Tab-separated table of C-alpha atoms and ligand atoms in Angstrom:
chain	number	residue	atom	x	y	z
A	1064	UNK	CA	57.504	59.202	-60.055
A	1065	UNK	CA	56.283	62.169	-61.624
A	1066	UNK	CA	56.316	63.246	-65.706
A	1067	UNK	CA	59.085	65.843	-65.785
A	1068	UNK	CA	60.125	66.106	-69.327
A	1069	UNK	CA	57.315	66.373	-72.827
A	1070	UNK	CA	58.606	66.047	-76.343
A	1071	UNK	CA	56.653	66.031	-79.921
A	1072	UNK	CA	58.952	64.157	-81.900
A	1073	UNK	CA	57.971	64.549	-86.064
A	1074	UNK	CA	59.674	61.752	-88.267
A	1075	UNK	CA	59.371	60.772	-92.097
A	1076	UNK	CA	60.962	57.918	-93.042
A	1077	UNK	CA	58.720	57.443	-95.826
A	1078	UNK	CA	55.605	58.440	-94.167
A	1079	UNK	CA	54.868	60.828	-91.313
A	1080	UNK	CA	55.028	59.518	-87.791
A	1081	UNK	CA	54.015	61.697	-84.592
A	1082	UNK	CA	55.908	60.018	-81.653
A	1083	UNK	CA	55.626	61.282	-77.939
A	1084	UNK	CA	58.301	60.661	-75.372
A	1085	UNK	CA	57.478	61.512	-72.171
A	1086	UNK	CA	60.900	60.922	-69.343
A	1087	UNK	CA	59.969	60.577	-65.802
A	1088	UNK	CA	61.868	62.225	-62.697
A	1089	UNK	CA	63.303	58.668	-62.262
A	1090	UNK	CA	65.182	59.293	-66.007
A	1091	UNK	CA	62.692	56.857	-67.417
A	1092	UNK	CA	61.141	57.220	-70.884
A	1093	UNK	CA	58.208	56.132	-72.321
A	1094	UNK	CA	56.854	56.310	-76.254
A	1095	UNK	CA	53.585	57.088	-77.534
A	1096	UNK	CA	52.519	56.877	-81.482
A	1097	UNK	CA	50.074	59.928	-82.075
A	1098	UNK	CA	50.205	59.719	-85.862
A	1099	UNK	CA	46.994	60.698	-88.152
A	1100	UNK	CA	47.410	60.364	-91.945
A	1101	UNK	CA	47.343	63.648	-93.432
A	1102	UNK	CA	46.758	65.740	-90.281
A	1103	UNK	CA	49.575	65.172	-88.457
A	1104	UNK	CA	50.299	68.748	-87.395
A	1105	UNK	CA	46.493	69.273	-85.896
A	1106	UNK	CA	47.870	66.255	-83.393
A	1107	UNK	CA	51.254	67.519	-82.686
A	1108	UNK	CA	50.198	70.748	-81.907
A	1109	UNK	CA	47.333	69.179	-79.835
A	1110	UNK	CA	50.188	67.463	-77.903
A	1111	UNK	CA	52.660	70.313	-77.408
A	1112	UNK	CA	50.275	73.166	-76.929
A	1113	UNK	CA	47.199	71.995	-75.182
A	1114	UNK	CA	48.383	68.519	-73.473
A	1115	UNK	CA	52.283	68.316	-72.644
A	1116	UNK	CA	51.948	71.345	-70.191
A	1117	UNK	CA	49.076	70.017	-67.996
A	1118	UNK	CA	51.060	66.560	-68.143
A	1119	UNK	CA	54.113	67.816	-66.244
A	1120	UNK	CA	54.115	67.061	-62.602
A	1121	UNK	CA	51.423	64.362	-62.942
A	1122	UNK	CA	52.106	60.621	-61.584
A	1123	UNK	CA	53.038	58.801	-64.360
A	1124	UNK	CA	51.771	55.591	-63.202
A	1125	UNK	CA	48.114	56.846	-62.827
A	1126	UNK	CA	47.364	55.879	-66.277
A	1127	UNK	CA	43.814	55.531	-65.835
A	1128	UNK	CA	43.586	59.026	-63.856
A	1129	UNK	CA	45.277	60.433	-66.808
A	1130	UNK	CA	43.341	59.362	-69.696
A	1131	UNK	CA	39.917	60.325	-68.139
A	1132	UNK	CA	41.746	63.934	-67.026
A	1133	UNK	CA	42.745	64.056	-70.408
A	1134	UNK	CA	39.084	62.713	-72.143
A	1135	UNK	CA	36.666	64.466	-69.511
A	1136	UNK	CA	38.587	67.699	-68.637
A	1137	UNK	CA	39.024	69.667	-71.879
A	1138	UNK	CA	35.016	69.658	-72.292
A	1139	UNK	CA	35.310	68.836	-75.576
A	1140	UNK	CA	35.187	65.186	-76.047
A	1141	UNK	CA	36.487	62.605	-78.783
A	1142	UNK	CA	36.993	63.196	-82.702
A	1143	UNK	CA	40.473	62.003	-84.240
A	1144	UNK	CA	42.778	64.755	-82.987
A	1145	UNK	CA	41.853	64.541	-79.576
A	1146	UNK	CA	41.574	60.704	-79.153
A	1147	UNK	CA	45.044	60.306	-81.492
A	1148	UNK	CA	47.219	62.783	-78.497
A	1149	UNK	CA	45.404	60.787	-75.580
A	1150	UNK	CA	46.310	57.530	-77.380
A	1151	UNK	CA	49.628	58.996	-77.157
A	1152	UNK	CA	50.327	60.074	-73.628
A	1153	UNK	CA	48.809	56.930	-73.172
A	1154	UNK	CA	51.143	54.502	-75.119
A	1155	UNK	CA	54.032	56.332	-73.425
A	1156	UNK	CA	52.769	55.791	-69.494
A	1157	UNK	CA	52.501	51.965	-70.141
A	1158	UNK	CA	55.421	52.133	-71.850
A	1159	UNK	CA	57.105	53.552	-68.464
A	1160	UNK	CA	54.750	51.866	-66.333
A	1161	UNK	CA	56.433	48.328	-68.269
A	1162	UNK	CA	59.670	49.707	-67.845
A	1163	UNK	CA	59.679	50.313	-64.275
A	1164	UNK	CA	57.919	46.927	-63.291
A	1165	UNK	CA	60.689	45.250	-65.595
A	1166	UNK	CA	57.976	43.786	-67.745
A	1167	UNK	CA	56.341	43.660	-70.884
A	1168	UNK	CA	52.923	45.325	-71.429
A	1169	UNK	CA	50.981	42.376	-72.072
A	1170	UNK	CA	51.851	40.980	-68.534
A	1171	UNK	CA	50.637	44.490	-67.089
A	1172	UNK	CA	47.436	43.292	-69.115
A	1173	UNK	CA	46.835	40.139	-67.903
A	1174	UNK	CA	49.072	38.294	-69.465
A	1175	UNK	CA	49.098	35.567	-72.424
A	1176	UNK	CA	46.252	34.400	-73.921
A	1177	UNK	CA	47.901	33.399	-76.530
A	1178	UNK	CA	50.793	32.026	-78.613
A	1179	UNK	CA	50.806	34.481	-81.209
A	1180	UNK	CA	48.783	36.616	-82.819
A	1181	UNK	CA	47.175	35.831	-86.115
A	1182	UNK	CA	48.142	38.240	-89.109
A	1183	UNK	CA	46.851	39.004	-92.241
A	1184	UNK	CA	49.041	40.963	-95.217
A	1185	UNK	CA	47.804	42.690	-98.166
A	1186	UNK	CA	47.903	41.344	-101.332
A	1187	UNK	CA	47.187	43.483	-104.684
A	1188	UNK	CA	47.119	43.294	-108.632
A	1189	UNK	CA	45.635	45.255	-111.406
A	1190	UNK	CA	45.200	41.541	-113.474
A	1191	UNK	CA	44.904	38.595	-111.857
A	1192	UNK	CA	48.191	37.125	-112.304
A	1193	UNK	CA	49.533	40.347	-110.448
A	1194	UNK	CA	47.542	38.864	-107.826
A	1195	UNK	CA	48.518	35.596	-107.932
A	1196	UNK	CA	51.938	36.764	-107.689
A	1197	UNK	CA	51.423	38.786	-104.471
A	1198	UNK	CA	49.482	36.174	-103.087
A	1199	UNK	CA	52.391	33.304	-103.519
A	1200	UNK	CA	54.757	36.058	-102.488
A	1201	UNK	CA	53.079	36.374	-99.049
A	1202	UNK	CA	52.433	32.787	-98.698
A	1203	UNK	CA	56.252	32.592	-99.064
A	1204	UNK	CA	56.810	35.140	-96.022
A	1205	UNK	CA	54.252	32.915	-93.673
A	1206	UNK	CA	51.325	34.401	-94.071
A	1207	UNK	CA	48.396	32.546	-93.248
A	1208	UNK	CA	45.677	35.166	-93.835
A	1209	UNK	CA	45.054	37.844	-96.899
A	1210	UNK	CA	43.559	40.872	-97.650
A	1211	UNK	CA	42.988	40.545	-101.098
A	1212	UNK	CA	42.316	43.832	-103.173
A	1213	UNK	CA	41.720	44.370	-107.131
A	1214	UNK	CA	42.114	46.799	-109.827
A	1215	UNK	CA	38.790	47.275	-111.564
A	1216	UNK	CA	38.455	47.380	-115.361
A	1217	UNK	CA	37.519	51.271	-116.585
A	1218	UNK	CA	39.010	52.364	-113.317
A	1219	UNK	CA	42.950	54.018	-113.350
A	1220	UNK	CA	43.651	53.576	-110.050
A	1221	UNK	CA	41.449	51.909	-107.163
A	1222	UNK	CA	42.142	51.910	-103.150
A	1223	UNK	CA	44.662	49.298	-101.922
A	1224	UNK	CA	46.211	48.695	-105.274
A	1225	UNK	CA	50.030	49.001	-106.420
A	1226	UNK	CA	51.202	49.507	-109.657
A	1227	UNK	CA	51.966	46.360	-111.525
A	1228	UNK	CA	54.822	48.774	-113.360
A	1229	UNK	CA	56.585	49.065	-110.873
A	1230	UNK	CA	58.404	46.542	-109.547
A	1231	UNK	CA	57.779	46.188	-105.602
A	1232	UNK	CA	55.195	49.155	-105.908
A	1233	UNK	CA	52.833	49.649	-102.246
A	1234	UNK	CA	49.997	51.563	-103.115
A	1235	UNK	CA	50.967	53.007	-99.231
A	1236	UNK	CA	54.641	54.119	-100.196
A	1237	UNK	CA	54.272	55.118	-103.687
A	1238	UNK	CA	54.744	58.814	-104.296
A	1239	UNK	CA	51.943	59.398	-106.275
A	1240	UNK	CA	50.331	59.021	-102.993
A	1241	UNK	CA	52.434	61.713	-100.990
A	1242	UNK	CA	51.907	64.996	-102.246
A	1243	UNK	CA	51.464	67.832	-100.749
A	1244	UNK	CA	47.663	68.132	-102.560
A	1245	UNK	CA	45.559	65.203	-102.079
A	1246	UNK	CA	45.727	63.251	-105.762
A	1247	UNK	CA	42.640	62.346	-107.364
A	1248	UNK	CA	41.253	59.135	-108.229
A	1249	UNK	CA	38.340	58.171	-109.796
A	1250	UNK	CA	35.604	55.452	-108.772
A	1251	UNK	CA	32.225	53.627	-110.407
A	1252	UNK	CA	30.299	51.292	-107.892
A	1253	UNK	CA	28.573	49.290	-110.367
A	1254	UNK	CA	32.113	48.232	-112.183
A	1255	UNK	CA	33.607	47.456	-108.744
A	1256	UNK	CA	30.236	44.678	-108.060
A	1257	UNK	CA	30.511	43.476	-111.080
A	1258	UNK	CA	34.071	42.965	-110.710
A	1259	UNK	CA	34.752	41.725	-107.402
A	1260	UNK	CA	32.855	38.137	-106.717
A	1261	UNK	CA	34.818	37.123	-109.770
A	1262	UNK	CA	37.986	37.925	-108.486
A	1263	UNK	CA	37.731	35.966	-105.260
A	1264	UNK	CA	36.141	33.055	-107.373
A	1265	UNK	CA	39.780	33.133	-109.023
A	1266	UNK	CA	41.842	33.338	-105.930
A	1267	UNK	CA	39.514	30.205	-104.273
A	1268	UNK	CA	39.918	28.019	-107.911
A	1269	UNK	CA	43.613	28.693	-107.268
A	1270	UNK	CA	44.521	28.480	-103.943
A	1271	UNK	CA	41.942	26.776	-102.195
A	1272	UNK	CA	39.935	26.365	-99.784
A	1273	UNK	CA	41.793	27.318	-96.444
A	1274	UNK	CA	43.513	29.935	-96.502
A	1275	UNK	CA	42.273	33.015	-95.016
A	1276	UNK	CA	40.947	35.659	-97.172
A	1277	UNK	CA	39.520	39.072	-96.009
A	1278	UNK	CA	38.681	41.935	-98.455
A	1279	UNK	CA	37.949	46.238	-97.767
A	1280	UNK	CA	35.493	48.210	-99.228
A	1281	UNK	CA	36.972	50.907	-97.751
A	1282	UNK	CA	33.362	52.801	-97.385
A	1283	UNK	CA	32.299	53.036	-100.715
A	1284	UNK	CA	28.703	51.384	-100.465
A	1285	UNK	CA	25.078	51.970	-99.957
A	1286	UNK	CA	23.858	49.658	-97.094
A	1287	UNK	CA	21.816	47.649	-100.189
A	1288	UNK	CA	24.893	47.277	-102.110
A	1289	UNK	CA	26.709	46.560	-99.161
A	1290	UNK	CA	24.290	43.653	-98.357
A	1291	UNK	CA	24.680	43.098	-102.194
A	1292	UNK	CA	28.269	42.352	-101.955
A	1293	UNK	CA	28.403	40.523	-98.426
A	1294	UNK	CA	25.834	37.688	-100.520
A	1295	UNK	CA	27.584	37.626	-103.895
A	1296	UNK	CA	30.963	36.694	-101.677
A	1297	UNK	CA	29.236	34.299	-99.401
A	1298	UNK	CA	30.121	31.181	-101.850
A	1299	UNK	CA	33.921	32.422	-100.963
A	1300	UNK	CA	34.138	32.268	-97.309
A	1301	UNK	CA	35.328	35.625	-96.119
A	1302	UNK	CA	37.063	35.939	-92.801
A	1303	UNK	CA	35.469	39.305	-93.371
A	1304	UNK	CA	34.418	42.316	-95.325
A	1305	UNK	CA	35.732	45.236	-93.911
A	1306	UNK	CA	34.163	48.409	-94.138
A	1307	UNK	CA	31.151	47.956	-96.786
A	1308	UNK	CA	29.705	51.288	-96.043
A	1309	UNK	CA	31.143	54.661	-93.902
A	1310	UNK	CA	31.751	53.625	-90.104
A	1311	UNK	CA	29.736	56.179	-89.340
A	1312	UNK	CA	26.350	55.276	-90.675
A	1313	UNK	CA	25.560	52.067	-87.374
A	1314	UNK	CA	21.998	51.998	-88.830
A	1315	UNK	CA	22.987	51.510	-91.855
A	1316	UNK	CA	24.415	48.253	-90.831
A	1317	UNK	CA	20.953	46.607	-90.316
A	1318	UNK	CA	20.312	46.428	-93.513
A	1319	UNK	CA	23.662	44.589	-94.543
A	1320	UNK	CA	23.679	42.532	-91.502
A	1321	UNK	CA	19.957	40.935	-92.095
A	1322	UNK	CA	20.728	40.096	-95.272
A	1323	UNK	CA	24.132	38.341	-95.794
A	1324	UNK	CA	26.063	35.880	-93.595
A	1325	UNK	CA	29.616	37.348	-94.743
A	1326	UNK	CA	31.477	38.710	-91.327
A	1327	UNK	CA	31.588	42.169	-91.481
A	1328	UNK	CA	34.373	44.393	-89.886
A	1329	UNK	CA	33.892	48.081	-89.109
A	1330	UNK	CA	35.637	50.650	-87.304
A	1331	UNK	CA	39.073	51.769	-88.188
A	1332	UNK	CA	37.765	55.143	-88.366
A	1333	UNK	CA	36.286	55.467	-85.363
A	1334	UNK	CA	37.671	56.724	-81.865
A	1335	UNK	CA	35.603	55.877	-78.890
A	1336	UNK	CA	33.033	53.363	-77.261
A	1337	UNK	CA	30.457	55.382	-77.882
A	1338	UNK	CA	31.299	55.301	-81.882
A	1339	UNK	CA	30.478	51.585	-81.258
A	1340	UNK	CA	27.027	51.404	-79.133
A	1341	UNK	CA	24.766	50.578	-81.497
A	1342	UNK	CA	27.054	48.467	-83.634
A	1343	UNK	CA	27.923	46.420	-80.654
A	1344	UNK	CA	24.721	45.923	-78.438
A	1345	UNK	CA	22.474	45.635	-81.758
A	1346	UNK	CA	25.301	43.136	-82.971
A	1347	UNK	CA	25.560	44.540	-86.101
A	1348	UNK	CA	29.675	43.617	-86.746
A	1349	UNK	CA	32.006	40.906	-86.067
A	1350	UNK	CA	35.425	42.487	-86.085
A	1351	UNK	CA	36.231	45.850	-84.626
A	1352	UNK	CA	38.940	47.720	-86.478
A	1353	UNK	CA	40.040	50.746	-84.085
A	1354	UNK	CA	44.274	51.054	-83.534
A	1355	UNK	CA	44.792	51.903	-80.221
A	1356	UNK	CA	46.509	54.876	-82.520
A	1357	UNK	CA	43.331	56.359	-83.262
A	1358	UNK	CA	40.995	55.406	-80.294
A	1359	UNK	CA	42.566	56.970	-76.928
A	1360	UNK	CA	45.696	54.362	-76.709
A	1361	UNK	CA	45.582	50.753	-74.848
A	1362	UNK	CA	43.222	52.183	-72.332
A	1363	UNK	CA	40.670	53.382	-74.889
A	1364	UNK	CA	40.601	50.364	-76.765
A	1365	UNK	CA	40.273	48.262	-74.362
A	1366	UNK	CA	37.431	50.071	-73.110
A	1367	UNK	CA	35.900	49.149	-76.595
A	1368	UNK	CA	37.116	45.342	-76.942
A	1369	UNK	CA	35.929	44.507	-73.567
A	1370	UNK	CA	32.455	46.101	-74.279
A	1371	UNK	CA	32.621	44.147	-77.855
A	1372	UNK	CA	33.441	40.699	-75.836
A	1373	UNK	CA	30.398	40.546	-74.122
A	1374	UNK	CA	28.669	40.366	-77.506
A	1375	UNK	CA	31.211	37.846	-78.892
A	1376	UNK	CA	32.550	40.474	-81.002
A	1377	UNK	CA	36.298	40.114	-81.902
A	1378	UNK	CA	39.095	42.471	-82.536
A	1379	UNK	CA	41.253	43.145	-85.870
A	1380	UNK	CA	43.020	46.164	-84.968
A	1381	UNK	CA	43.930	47.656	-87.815
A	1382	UNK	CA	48.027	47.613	-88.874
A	1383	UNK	CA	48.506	50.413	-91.758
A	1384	UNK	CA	51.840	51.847	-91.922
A	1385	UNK	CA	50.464	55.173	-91.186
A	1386	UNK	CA	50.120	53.627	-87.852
A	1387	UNK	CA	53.797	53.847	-86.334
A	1388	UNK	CA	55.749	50.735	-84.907
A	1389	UNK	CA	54.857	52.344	-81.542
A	1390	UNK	CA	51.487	52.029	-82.429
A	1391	UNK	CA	52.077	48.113	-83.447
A	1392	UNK	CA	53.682	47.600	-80.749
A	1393	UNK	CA	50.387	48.730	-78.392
A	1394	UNK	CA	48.116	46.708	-80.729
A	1395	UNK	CA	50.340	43.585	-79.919
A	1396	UNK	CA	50.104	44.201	-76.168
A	1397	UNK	CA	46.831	44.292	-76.063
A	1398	UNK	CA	46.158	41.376	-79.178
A	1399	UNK	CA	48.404	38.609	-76.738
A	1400	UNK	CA	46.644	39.614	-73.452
A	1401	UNK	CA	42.637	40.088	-74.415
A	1402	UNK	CA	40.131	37.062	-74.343
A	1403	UNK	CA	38.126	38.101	-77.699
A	1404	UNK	CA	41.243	38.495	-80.032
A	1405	UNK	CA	40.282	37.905	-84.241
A	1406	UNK	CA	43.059	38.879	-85.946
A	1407	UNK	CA	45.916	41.512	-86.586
A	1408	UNK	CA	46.305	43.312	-89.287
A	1409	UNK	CA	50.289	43.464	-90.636
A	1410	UNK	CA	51.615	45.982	-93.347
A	1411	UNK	CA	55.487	45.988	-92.651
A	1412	UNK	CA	56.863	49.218	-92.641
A	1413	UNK	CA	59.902	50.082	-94.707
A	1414	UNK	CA	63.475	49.542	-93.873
A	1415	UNK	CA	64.245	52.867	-93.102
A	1416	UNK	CA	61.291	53.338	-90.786
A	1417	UNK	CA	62.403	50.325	-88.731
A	1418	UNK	CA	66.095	52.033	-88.629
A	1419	UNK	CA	63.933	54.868	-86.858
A	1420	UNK	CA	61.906	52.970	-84.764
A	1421	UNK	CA	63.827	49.887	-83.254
A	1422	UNK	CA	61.325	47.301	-82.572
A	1423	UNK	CA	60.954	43.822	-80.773
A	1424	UNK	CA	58.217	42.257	-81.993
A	1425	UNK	CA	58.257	39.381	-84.299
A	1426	UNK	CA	56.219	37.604	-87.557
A	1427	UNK	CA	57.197	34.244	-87.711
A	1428	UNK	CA	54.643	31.514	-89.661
A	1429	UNK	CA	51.955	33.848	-90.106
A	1430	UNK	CA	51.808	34.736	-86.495
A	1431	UNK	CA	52.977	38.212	-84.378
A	1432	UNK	CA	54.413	38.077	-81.293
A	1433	UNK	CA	54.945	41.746	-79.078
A	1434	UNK	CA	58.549	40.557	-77.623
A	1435	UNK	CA	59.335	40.141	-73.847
A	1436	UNK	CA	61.253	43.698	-73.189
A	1437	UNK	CA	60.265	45.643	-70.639
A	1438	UNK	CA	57.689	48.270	-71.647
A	1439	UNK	CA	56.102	48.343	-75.571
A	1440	UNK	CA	59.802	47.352	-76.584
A	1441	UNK	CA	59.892	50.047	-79.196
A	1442	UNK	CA	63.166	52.389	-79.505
A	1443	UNK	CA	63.303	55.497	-80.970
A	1444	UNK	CA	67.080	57.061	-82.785
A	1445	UNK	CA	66.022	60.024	-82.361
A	1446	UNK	CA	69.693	60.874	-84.736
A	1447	UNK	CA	67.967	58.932	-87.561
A	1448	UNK	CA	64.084	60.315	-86.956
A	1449	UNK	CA	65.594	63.976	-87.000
A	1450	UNK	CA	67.230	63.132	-90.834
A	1451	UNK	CA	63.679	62.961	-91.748
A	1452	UNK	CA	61.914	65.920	-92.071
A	1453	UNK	CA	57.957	66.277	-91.836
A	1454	UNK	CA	56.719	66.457	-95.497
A	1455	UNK	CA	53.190	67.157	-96.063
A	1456	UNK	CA	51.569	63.747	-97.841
A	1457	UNK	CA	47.788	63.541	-97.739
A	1458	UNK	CA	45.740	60.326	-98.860
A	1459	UNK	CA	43.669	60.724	-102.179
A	1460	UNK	CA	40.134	61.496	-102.811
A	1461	UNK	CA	37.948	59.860	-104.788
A	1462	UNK	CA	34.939	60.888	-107.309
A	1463	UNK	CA	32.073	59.125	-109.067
A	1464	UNK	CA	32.843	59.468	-113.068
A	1465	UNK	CA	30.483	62.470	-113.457
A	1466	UNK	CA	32.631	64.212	-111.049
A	1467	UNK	CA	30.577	63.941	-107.702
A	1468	UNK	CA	33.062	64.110	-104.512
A	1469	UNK	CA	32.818	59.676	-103.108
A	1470	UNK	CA	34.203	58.574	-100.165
A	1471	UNK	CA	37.783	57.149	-100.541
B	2160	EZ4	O1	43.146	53.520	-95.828
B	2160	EZ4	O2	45.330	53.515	-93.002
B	2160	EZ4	O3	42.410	48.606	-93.803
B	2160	EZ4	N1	43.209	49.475	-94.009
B	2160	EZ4	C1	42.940	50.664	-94.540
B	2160	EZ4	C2	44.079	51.646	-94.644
B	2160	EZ4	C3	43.618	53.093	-94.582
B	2160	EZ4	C4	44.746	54.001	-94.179
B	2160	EZ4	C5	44.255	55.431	-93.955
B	2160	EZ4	O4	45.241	56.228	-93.395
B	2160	EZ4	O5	41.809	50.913	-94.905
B	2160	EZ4	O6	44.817	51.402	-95.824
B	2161	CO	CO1	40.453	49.467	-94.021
């Protein structure tokens, strides 16, 4: 069964989605998600130009073959663009391999290991009855775990916030946040540490001590103030802190590590194993955050979460909505069938991006399931994806009060 047929298929129902469907010589089709926030072109181009026309002719069930042809034989090796269009011829060959064998990916996997798949959802408020409300408002759709992020006094606008304005406002679908030159917001570390601890001593005084709270830093910290924070939240039981300083600093790490016991997550910017070696032999996280989006597809990340296990460290794939349901789908294949699961991250896309992409997984009582179809159990309308057009929509950036460019 050989790949006959390549297509780049560009969608915006709300965000920008970079699908590849791949149909074999047997008619069957498979669906990869290829989509990187703000540079979804470099990706689709990557796809169409460079990839689709060494993929036709191949044997689409040599999935393994394929990714390392695809990894090893350009010479250049790993970085987003690259590792986002393997991830995506990958997605698309289980998908067919799934289809073919008349089973789910997770069985192809190894099967369950598993009931479901613990979530978390993101809960936001500029004031803490904003919060609150959020809070109760995911507690009401089941969730059992939340990401819980703050607005910080002196600041206008802060990562992972919605406007409290605006009724049902997503700080990931608000249009502030999609225009075609990245917006700017501004940021003061000392107002955010001061802030913080408090915030989470509110949310435990009203809702206990149980339920599941995680919080993202989203890279904005020195390794001291990152050890700073992971200690001032220790009273507060964090499932984790994600992301106290940028992924890409693993020394840095040492620092936080030896000096708080708060779980720390990194990763959901990185793209291959080797992003992780020092971070996972030296121990230095808990959670590892790659999509298998954004680190060479199911076969990349498992490459990483099997390397992880051996060092009892967990996954929690992250779940934005820049991440495509094809994408979710693939995380929940893999979250069902692998031995060291932590937990799965859940933002739920918009209606009109699940009239796009018709999906088959399920959130019931806090917990994801990937579906029993054949395949990821994704389908794409490709009538409704083409009344979408691509629309340039980058993220913001983010500088220190005096001006200085800060990681967002
Ligand atoms: O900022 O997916 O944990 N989740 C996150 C996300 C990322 C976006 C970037 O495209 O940090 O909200
Ligand atoms: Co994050």
């Amino acid at each position: 069964m050989k790949i006959e047929k390549v297509e780049v298929i560009l969608t915006s129902p709300g965000r920008n989605f970079v699908t590849l469907k791949l149909t074999t010589s047997d008619g069957v089709t498979g669906l990869g998600d290829g989509t990187l926030n703000g540079r979804e072109l470099a990706v689709a181009s990557y796809l169409a130009d460079h990839v689709g026309p060494l993929l036709v002719g191949r044997e689409a069930t040599n999935i393994e073959d394929t990714w390392q042809y695809l990894y090893r034989g350009p010479y250049w090796r790993r970085g987003p663009v690259t590792m986002a269009a393997i991830a995506a011829v990958d997605m698309a060959l289980w998908d067919i391999l799934g289809k073919v064998a008349g089973l789910p990916v997770y069985q192809l996997l190894g099967g369950r290991s598993r009931r479901g798949a613990l979530a978390y959802g993101h809960a936001s408020g500029t004031t803490l009855p904003a919060l609150f409300t959020a809070v109760h408002n995911l507690l009401d759709d089941g969730f059992k775990a939340i990401r819980i992020q703050a607005g910080v006094p002196g600041l206008a606008r802060v990562y992972g916030v919605g406007s409290d304005q605006v009724a049902g406002a997503r700080y990931d679908y608000e249009p502030a946040a999609r225009t075609s030159v990245p917006i700017q917001e501004d940021w003061d570390t000392a107002a955010y540490l001061r802030h913080i601890p408090g915030v989470f001593e509110a949310v435990r005084a009203e809702f206990g001590p149980e339920l599941t709270l995680l919080h993202d830093a989203h890279h904005r910290l020195t390794p001291n103030q990152g050890a700073q924070l992971g200690r001032s939240l220790e009273p507060f039981d964090l499932f984790w802190l994600e992301d106290c300083t940028p992924a890409e600093n693993q020394e840095g790490l040492r620092r936080v590590r030896s000096q708080t016991t708060t779980p720390l997550a990194i990763g959901e910017v990185l793209n291959s194993v080797f992003d992780y070696q020092h971070l996972i032999t030296e121990q230095l996280i808990d959670y590892v955050r790659s999509s298998p989006t954004h680190a060479g597809g199911i076969t990349g990340l498992r490459k990483i979460l099997d390397f992880a296990a051996i060092y009892q460290i967990k996954s929690g794939i992250h779940g934005p909505t820049d991440v495509s349901p094809v994408g979710m789908a693939a995380a929940l294949h893999l979250d069902i069938a692998i031995h060291n699961f932590g937990i799965q991250e859940l933002m739920v896309h918009n209606a009109r991006t699940l009239e796009v992409f018709r999906t088959s997984y399920t959130f019931a009582g806090g917990f994801l399931n990937p579906g029993e179809s054949p395949g990821l159990g994704v389908e794409l309308d490709e009538e409704a994806a083409g009344a979408f057009d691509y629309t340039p929509a980058y993220l913001p950036v983010n500088r220190l009060l005096d001006g200085t460019m800060h990681d967002w």
